[in-house]
Short mmCIF file of C-alpha atoms in Angstrom, two decimals:
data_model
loop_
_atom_site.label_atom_id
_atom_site.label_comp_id
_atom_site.label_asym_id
_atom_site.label_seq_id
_atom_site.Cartn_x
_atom_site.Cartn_y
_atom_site.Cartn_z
CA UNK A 1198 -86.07 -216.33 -23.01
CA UNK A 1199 -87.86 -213.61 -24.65
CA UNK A 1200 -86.78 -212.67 -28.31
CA UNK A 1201 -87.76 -209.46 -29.48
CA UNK A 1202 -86.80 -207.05 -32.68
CA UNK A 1203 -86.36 -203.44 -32.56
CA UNK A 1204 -88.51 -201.23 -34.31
CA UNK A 1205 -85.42 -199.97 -36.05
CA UNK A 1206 -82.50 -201.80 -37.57
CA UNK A 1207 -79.06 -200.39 -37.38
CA UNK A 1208 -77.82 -202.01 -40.68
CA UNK A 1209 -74.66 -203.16 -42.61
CA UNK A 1210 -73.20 -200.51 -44.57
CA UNK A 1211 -73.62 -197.92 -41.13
CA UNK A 1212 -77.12 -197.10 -42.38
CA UNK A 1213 -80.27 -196.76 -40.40
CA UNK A 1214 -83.21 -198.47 -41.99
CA UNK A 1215 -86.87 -199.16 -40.88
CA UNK A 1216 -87.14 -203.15 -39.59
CA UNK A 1217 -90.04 -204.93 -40.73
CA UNK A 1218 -91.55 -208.03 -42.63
CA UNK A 1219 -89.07 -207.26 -45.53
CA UNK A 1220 -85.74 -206.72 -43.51
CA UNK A 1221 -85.43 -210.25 -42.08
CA UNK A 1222 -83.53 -208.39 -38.91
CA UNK A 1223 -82.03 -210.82 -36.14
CA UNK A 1224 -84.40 -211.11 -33.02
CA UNK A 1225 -82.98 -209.43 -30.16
CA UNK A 1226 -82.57 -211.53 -26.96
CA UNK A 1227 -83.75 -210.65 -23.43
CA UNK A 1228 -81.30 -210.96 -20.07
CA UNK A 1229 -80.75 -209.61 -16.96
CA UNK A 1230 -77.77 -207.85 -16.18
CA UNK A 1231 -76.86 -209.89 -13.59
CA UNK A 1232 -76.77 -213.23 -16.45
CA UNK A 1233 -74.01 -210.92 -17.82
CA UNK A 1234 -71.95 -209.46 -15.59
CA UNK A 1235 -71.46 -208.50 -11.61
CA UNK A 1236 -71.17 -205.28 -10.02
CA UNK A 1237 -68.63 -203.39 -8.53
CA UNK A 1238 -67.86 -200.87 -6.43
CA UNK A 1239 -64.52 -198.87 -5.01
CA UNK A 1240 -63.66 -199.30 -1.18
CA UNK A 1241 -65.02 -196.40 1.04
CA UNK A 1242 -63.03 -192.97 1.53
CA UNK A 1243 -63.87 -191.38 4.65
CA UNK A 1244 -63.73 -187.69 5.12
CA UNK A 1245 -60.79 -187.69 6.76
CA UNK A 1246 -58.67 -189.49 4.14
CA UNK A 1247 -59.43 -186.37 1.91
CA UNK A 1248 -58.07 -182.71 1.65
CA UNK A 1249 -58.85 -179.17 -0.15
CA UNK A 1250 -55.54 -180.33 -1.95
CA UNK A 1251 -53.92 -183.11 -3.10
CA UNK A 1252 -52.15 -185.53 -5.71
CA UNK A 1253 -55.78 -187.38 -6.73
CA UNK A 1254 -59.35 -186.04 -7.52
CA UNK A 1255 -61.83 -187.34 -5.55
CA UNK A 1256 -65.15 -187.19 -7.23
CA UNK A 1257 -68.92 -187.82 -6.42
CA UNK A 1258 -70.82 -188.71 -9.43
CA UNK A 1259 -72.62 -185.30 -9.47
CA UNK A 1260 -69.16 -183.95 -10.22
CA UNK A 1261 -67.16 -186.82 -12.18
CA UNK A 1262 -65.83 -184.99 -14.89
CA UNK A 1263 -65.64 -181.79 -13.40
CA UNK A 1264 -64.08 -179.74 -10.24
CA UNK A 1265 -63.37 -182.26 -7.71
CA UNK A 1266 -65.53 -182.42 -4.41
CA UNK A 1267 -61.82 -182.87 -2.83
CA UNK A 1268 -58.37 -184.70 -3.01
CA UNK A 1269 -56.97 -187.77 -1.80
CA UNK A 1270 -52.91 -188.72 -1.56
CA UNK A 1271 -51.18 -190.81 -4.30
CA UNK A 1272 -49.92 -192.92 -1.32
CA UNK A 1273 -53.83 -194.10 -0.89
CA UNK A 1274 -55.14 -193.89 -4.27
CA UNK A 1275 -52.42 -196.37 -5.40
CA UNK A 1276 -52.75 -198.21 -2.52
CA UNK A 1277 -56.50 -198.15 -2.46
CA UNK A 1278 -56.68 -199.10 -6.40
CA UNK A 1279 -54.52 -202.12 -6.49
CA UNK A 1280 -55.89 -203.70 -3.37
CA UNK A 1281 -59.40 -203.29 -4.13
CA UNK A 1282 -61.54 -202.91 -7.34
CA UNK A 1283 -61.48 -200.40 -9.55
CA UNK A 1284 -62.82 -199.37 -12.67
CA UNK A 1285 -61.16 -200.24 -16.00
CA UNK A 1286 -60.91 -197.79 -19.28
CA UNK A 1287 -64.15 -197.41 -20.83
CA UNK A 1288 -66.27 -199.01 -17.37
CA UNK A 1289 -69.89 -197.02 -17.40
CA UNK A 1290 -70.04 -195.66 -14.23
CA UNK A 1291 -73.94 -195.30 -12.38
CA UNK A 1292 -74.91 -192.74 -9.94
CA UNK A 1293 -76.42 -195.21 -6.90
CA UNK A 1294 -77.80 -192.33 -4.72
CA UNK A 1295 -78.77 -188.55 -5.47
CA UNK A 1296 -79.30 -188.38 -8.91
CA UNK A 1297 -79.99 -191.72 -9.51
CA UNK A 1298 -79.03 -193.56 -13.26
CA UNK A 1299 -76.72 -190.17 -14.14
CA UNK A 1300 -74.01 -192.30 -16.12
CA UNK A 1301 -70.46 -191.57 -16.71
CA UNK A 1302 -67.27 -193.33 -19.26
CA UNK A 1303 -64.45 -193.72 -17.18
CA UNK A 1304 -61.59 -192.40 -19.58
CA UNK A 1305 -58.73 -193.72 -17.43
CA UNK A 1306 -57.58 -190.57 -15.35
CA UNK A 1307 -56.37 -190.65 -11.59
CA UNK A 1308 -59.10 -190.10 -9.71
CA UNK A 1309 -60.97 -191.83 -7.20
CA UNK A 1310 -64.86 -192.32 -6.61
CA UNK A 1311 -67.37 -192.17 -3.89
CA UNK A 1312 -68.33 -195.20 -3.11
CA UNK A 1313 -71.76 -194.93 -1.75
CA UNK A 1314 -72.41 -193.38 -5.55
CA UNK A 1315 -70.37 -195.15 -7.83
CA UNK A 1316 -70.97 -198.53 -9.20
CA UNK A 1317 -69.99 -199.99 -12.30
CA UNK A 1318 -71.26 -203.64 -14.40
CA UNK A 1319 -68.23 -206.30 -14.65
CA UNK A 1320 -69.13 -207.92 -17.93
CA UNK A 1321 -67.79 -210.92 -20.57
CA UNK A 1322 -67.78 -209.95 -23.81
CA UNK A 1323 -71.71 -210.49 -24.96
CA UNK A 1324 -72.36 -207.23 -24.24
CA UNK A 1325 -70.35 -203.72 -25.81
CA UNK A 1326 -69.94 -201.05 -23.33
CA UNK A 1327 -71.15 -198.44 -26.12
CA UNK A 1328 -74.19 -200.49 -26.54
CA UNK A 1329 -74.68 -200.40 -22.59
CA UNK A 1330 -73.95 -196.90 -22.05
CA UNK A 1331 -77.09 -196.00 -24.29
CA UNK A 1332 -78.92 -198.47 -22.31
CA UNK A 1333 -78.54 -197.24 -19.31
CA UNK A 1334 -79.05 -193.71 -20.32
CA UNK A 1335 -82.48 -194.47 -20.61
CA UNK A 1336 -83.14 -196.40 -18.15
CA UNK A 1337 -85.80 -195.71 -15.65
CA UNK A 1338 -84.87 -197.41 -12.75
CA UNK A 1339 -89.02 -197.59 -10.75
CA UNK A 1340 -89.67 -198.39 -7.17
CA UNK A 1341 -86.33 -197.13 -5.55
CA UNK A 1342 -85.65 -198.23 -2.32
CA UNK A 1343 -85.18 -195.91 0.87
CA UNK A 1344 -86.73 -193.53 3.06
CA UNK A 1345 -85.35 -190.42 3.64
CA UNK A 1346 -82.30 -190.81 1.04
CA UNK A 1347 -83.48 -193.28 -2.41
CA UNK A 1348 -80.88 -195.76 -3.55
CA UNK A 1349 -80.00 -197.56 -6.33
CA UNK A 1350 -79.28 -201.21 -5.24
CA UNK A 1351 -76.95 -203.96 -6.51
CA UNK A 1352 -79.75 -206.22 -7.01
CA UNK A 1353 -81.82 -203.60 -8.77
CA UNK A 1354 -79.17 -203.44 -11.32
CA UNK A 1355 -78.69 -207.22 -11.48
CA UNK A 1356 -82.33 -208.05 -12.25
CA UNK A 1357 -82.78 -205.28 -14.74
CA UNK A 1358 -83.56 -206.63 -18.24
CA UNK A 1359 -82.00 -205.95 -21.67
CA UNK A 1360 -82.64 -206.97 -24.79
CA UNK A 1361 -79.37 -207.72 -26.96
CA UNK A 1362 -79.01 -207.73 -30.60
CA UNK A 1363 -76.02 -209.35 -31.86
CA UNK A 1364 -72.18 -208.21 -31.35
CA UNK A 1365 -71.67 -206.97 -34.06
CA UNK A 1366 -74.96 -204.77 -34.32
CA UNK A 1367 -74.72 -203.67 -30.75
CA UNK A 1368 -71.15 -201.77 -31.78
CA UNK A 1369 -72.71 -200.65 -34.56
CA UNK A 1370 -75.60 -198.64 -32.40
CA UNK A 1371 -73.19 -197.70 -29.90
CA UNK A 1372 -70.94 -196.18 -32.61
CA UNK A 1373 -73.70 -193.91 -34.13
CA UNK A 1374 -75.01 -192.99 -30.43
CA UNK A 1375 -70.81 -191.69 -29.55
CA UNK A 1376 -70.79 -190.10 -32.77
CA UNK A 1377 -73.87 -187.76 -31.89
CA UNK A 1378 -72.67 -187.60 -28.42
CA UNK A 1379 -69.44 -186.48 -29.52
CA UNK A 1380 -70.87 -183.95 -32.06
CA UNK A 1381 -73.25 -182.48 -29.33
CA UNK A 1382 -70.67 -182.07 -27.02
CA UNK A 1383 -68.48 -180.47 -29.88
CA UNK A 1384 -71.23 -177.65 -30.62
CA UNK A 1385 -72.09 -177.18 -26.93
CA UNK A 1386 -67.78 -176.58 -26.53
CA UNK A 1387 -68.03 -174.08 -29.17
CA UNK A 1388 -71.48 -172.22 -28.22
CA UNK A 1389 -69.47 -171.72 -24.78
CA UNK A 1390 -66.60 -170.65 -26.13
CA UNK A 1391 -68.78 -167.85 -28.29
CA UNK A 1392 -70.33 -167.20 -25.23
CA UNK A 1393 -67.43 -166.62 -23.36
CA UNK A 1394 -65.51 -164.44 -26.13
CA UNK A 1395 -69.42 -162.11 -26.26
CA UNK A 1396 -68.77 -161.64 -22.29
CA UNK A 1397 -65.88 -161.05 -23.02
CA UNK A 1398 -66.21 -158.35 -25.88
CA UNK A 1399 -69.81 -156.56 -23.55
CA UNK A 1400 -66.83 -156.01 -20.83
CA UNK A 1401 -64.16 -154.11 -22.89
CA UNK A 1402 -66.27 -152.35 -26.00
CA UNK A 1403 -68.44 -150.10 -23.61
CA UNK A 1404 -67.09 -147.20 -22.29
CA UNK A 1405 -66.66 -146.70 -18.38
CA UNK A 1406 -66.93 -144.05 -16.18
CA UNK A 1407 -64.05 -142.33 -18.43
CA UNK A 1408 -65.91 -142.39 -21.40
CA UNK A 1409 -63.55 -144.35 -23.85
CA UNK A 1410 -63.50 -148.47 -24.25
CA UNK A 1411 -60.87 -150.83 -24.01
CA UNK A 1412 -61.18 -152.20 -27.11
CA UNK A 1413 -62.53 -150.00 -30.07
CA UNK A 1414 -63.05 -150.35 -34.03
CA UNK A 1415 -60.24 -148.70 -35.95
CA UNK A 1416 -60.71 -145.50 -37.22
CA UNK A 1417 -62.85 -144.65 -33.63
CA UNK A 1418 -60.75 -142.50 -31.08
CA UNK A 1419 -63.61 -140.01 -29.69
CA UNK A 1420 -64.70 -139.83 -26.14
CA UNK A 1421 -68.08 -141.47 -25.45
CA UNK A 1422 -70.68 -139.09 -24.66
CA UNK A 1423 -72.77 -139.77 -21.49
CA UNK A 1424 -76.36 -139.28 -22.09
CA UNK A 1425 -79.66 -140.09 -20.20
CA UNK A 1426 -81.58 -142.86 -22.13
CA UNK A 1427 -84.95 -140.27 -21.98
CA UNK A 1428 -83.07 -137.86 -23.86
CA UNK A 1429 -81.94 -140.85 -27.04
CA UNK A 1430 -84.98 -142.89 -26.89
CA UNK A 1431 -88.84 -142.48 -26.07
CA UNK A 1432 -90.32 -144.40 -23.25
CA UNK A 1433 -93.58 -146.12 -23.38
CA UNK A 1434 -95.32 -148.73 -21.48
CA UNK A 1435 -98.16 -150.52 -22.27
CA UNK A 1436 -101.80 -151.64 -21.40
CA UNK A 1437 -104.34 -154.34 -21.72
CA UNK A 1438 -107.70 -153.79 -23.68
CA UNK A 1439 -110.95 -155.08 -21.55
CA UNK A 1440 -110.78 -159.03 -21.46
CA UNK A 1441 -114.55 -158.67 -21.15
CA UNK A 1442 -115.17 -157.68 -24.98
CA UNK A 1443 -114.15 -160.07 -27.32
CA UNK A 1444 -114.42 -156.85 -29.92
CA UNK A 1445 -110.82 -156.02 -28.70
CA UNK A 1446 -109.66 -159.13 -29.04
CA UNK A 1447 -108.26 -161.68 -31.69
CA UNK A 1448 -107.54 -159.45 -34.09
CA UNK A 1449 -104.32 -158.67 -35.98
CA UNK A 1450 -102.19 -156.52 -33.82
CA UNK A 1451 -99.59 -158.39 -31.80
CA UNK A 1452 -99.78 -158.24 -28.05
CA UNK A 1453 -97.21 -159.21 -25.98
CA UNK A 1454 -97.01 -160.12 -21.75
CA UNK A 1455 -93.21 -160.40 -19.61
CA UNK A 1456 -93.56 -164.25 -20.47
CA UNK A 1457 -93.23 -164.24 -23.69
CA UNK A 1458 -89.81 -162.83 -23.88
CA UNK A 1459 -87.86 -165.73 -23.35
CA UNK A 1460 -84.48 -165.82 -25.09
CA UNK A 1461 -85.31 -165.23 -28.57
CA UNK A 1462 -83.27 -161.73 -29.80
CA UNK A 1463 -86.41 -160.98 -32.61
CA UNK A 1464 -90.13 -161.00 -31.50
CA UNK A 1465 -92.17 -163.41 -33.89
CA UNK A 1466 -95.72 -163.53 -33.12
CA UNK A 1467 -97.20 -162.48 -29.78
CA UNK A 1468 -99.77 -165.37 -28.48
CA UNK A 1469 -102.82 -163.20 -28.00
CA UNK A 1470 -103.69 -160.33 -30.49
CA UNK A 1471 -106.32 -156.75 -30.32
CA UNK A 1472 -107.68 -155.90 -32.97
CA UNK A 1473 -107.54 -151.72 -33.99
CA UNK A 1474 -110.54 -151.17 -31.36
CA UNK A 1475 -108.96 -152.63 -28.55
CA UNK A 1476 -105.57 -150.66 -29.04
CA UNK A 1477 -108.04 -147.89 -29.53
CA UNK A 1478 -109.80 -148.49 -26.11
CA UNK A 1479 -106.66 -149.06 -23.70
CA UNK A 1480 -103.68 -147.77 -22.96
CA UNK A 1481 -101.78 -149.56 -25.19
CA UNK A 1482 -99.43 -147.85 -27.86
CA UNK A 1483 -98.40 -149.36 -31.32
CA UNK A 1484 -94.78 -149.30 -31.30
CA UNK A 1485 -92.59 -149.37 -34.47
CA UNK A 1486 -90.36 -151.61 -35.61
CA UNK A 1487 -86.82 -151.88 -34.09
CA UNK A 1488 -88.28 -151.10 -30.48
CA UNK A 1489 -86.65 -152.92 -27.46
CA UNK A 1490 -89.46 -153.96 -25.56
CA UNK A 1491 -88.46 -154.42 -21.92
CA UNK A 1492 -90.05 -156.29 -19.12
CA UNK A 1493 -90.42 -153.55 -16.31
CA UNK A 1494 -92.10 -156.08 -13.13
CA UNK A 1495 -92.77 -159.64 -13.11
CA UNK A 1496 -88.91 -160.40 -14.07
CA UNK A 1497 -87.12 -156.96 -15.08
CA UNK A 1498 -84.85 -156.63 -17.67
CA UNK A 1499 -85.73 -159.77 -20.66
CA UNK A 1500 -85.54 -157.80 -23.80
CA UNK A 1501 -86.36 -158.33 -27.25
CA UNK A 1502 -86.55 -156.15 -30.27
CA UNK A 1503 -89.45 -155.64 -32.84
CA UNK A 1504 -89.46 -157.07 -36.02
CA UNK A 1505 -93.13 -156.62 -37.01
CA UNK A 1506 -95.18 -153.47 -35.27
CA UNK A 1507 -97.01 -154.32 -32.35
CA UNK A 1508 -97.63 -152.99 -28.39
CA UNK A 1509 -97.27 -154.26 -25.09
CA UNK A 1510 -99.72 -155.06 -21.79
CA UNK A 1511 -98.55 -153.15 -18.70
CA UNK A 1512 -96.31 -155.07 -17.85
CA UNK A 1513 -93.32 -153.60 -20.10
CA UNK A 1514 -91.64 -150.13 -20.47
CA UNK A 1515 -90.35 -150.03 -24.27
CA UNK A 1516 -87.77 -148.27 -25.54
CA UNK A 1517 -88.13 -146.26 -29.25
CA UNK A 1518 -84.37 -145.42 -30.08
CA UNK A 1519 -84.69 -141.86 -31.66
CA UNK A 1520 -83.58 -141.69 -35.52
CA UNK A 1521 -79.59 -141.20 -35.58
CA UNK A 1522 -78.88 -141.41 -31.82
CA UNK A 1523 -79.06 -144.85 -30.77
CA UNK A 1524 -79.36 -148.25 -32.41
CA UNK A 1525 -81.56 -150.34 -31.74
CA UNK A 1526 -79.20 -153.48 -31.04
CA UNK A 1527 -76.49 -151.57 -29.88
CA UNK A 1528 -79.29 -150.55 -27.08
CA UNK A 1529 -79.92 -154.63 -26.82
CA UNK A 1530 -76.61 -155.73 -26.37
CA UNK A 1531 -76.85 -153.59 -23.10
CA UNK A 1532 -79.40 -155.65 -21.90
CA UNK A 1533 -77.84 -156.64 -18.71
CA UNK A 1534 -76.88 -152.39 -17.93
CA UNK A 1535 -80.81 -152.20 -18.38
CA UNK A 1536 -81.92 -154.93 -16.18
CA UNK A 1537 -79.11 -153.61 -13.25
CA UNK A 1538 -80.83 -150.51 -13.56
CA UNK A 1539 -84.05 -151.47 -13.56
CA UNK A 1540 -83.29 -153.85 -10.62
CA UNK A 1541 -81.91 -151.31 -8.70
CA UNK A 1542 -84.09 -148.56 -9.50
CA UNK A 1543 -87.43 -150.38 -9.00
CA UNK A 1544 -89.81 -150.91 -5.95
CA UNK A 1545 -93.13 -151.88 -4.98
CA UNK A 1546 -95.02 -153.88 -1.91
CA UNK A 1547 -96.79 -156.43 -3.98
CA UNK A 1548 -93.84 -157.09 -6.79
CA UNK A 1549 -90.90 -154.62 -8.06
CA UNK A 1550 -91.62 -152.43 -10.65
CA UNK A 1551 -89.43 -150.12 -12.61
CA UNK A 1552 -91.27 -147.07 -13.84
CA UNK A 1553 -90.48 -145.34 -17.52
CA UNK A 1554 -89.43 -142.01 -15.70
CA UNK A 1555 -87.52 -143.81 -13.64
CA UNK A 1556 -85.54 -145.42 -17.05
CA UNK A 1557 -85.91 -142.75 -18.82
CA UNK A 1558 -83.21 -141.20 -16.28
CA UNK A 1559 -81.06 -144.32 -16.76
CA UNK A 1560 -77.26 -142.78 -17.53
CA UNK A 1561 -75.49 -144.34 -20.78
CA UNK A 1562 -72.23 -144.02 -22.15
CA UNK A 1563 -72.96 -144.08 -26.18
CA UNK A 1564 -70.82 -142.74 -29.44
CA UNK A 1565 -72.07 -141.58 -32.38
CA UNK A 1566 -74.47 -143.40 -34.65
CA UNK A 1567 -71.03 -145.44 -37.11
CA UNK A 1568 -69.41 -146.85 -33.99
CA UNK A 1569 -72.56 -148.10 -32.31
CA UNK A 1570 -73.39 -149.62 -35.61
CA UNK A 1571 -70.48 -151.19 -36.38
CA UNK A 1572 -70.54 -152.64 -32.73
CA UNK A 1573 -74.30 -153.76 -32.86
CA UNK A 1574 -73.15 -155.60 -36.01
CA UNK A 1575 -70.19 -157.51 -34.10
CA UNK A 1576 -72.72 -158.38 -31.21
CA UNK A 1577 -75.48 -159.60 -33.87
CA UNK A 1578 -73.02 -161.75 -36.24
CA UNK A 1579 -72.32 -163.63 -32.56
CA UNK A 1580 -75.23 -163.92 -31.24
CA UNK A 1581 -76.81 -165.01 -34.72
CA UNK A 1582 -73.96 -167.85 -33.91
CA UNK A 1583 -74.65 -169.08 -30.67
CA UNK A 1584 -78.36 -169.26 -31.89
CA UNK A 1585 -77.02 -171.47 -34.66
CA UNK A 1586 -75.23 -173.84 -32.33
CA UNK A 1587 -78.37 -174.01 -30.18
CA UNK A 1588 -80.62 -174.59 -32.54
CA UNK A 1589 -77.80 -177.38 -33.99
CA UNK A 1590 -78.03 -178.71 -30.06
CA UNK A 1591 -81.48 -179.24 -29.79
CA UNK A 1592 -81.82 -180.59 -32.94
CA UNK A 1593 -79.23 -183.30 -32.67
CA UNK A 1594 -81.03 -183.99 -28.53
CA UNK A 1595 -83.91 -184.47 -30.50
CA UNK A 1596 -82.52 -186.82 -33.01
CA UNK A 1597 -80.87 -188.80 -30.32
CA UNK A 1598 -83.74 -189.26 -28.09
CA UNK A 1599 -86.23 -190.34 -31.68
CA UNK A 1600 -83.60 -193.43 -32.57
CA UNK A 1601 -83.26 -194.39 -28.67
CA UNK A 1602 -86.94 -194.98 -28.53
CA UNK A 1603 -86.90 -196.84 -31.94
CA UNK A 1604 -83.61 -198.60 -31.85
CA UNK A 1605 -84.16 -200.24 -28.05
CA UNK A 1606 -86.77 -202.31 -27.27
#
């Protein structure tokens, strides 16, 4: 059998270290699945066995772990689970057909599986289940069977190789993989719950149609004004500089198109940029900092705000908040008011457009210049938060996918 070492070795001492000459690291050893273990599968549950409600989940694997697809009766499910197999606390569950390889831990809750999705590996004690999980994770499971609906087979399973390291170091990698799958899962709980408490917060600290909030800073009790956003900020769209002369382009004025505003809350750097002739020779205006640029066609309503000066191509309809009547994230955190509008409000034959007189007209509840500060600063401090656990999500994603490629072979 083929021996093999991993480019990585996970230690004593729960360290990671580089394997090579120096490390004397135990070869790894190559099997098939099907030398250690068999697989299993629950007995079929036909449609009419289940109900909109019931005693027992019933699950496909697109949904293990979630709402139920439907219900089954205790009667069955205890009938059903000690008559036939059934996973065991801990068992790895594989998705056999739809989304192929999507792996689940069974944790030990009542609930009962598709079939026709569902397998799960029957194994002696050579190999952990942590260890396994990981595997199978990144497995790519080639040349699929089936015509109109792929499946994942028994025997494809069975015949798929793995190389083993000891015991004892396969617990250790499947210890360190749980740990950053538990801490993932921890900041992606708390990033939703932030999210959740900002919905939330946008629903009852804007006025209605009476012109006070539910919720409100102490020390606020005046009526919101209602004001057209023309008559609190300037309007201006944007325009692109002849593509033909590179004298308008490449130079160091930042330029930005609709696809550039992704998610980010402050612009950084446009991709393309004019130089002072260009923005002379269009219709292109320089806009100040703290402008909320907004996409008018080709997506309406993605918003960002200015950190750095810069203008737009015509694809935009920025807003300048005027000097002691509206701030400038205050304005951003009613992002979604703006894109409703502009939705609603826009036309066109070839793609909808939203024009700046036709924003400009856009109705807004606002107070005075304290309370919308003090609320833009509520709205940043979150949102500065959820970035943090995003950026803390992708990171760790990242890190996990880096030591699977160097701690499998």
């Amino acid at each position: 059998m083929a021996k093999q070492s991993p480019s990585y070795h996970f230690a004593p001492g729960d360290t990671v270290s580089a394997a090579g000459k120096h490390s004397q690291p135990y070869p790894w050893e190559q099997r098939k699945l099907g030398d250690l273990g068999s697989v299993q599968m629950n007995k079929r549950i036909f449609k009419d066995q289940t109900s909109e409600s019931g005693e027992v989940p019933f699950f496909k694997i697109g949904t293990f772990g979630k709402k139920p697809d439907s219900f089954i009766s205790k009667k069955l499910f205890d009938e059903y689970k000690s008559k036939y197999p059934y996973p065991e606390v801990g068992d790895i569950l594989i998705s056999a057909s739809g989304s192929i390889g999507r792996t689940v831990v069974y944790e030990g809750e009542d609930a009962y599986f598709q079939d026709s999705n569902i397998v799960w590996l029957e194994h002696d004690g050579r190999l952990k289940n942590s260890f396994l999980e990981q595997f199978l994770k990144r497995t790519k499971w080639n040349k699929i069977e089936g015509s109109t609906i792929k499946r994942l087979y028994n025997k494809d399973i069975l015949n798929k190789k793995i190389n083993l390291p000891k015991l004892k170091e396969q617990e250790k990698i499947g210890q360190l993989f749980q740990y950053l799958d538990k801490t993932i899962t921890l900041h992606e709980e708390k990033q939703c719950q932030l999210e959740q408490l900002k919905k939330a917060l946008l629903q009852k600290m804007f006025a209605d149609e009476t012109g006070y909030p539910v919720l409100r800073f102490k020390g606020f009790t005046e009526k919101w004004e209602q004001r057209k956003l023309g008559e609190i900020a300037t309007i201006v769209g944007g325009g692109t500089p002849s593509t033909k002369n590179p004298e308008y382009w490449d130079g160091d004025i930042n330029w930005y198109s609709p696809a550039e505003i992704g998610n980010q809350i402050y612009t950084e750097k446009s991709e393309r940029q004019i130089t002072e002739l260009g923005l002379k020779k269009s219709s292109a205006k320089l806009l100040p900092v703290g402008t909320v640029l907004f996409t008018s066609r080709a997506g309406i309503g993605k918003t960002a705000i200015l950190n750095k000066e810069a203008c737009t191509n015509q694809g935009f309809q920025s807003i300048i908040p005027r000097s002691k009547m509206l701030n400038s994230y205050f304005l951003f955190s009613r992002t979604n008011s703006l894109k409703q509008y502009g939705e609603t409000m826009g036309s066109g034959s070839t793609f909808v457009e939203v024009s700046g007189k036709q924003m400009s007209k856009m109705p807004l509840f606002i107070p005075n210049i304290n309370e919308q500060s003090r609320i833009a600063k509520l709205f940043q401090s979150l949102d500065k938060t959820i970035t943090l656990h995003d950026k803390k999500i992708q990171y760790l994603k990242q890190l996990k996918r880096g030591l699977l490629q160097k701690m499998f072979v």
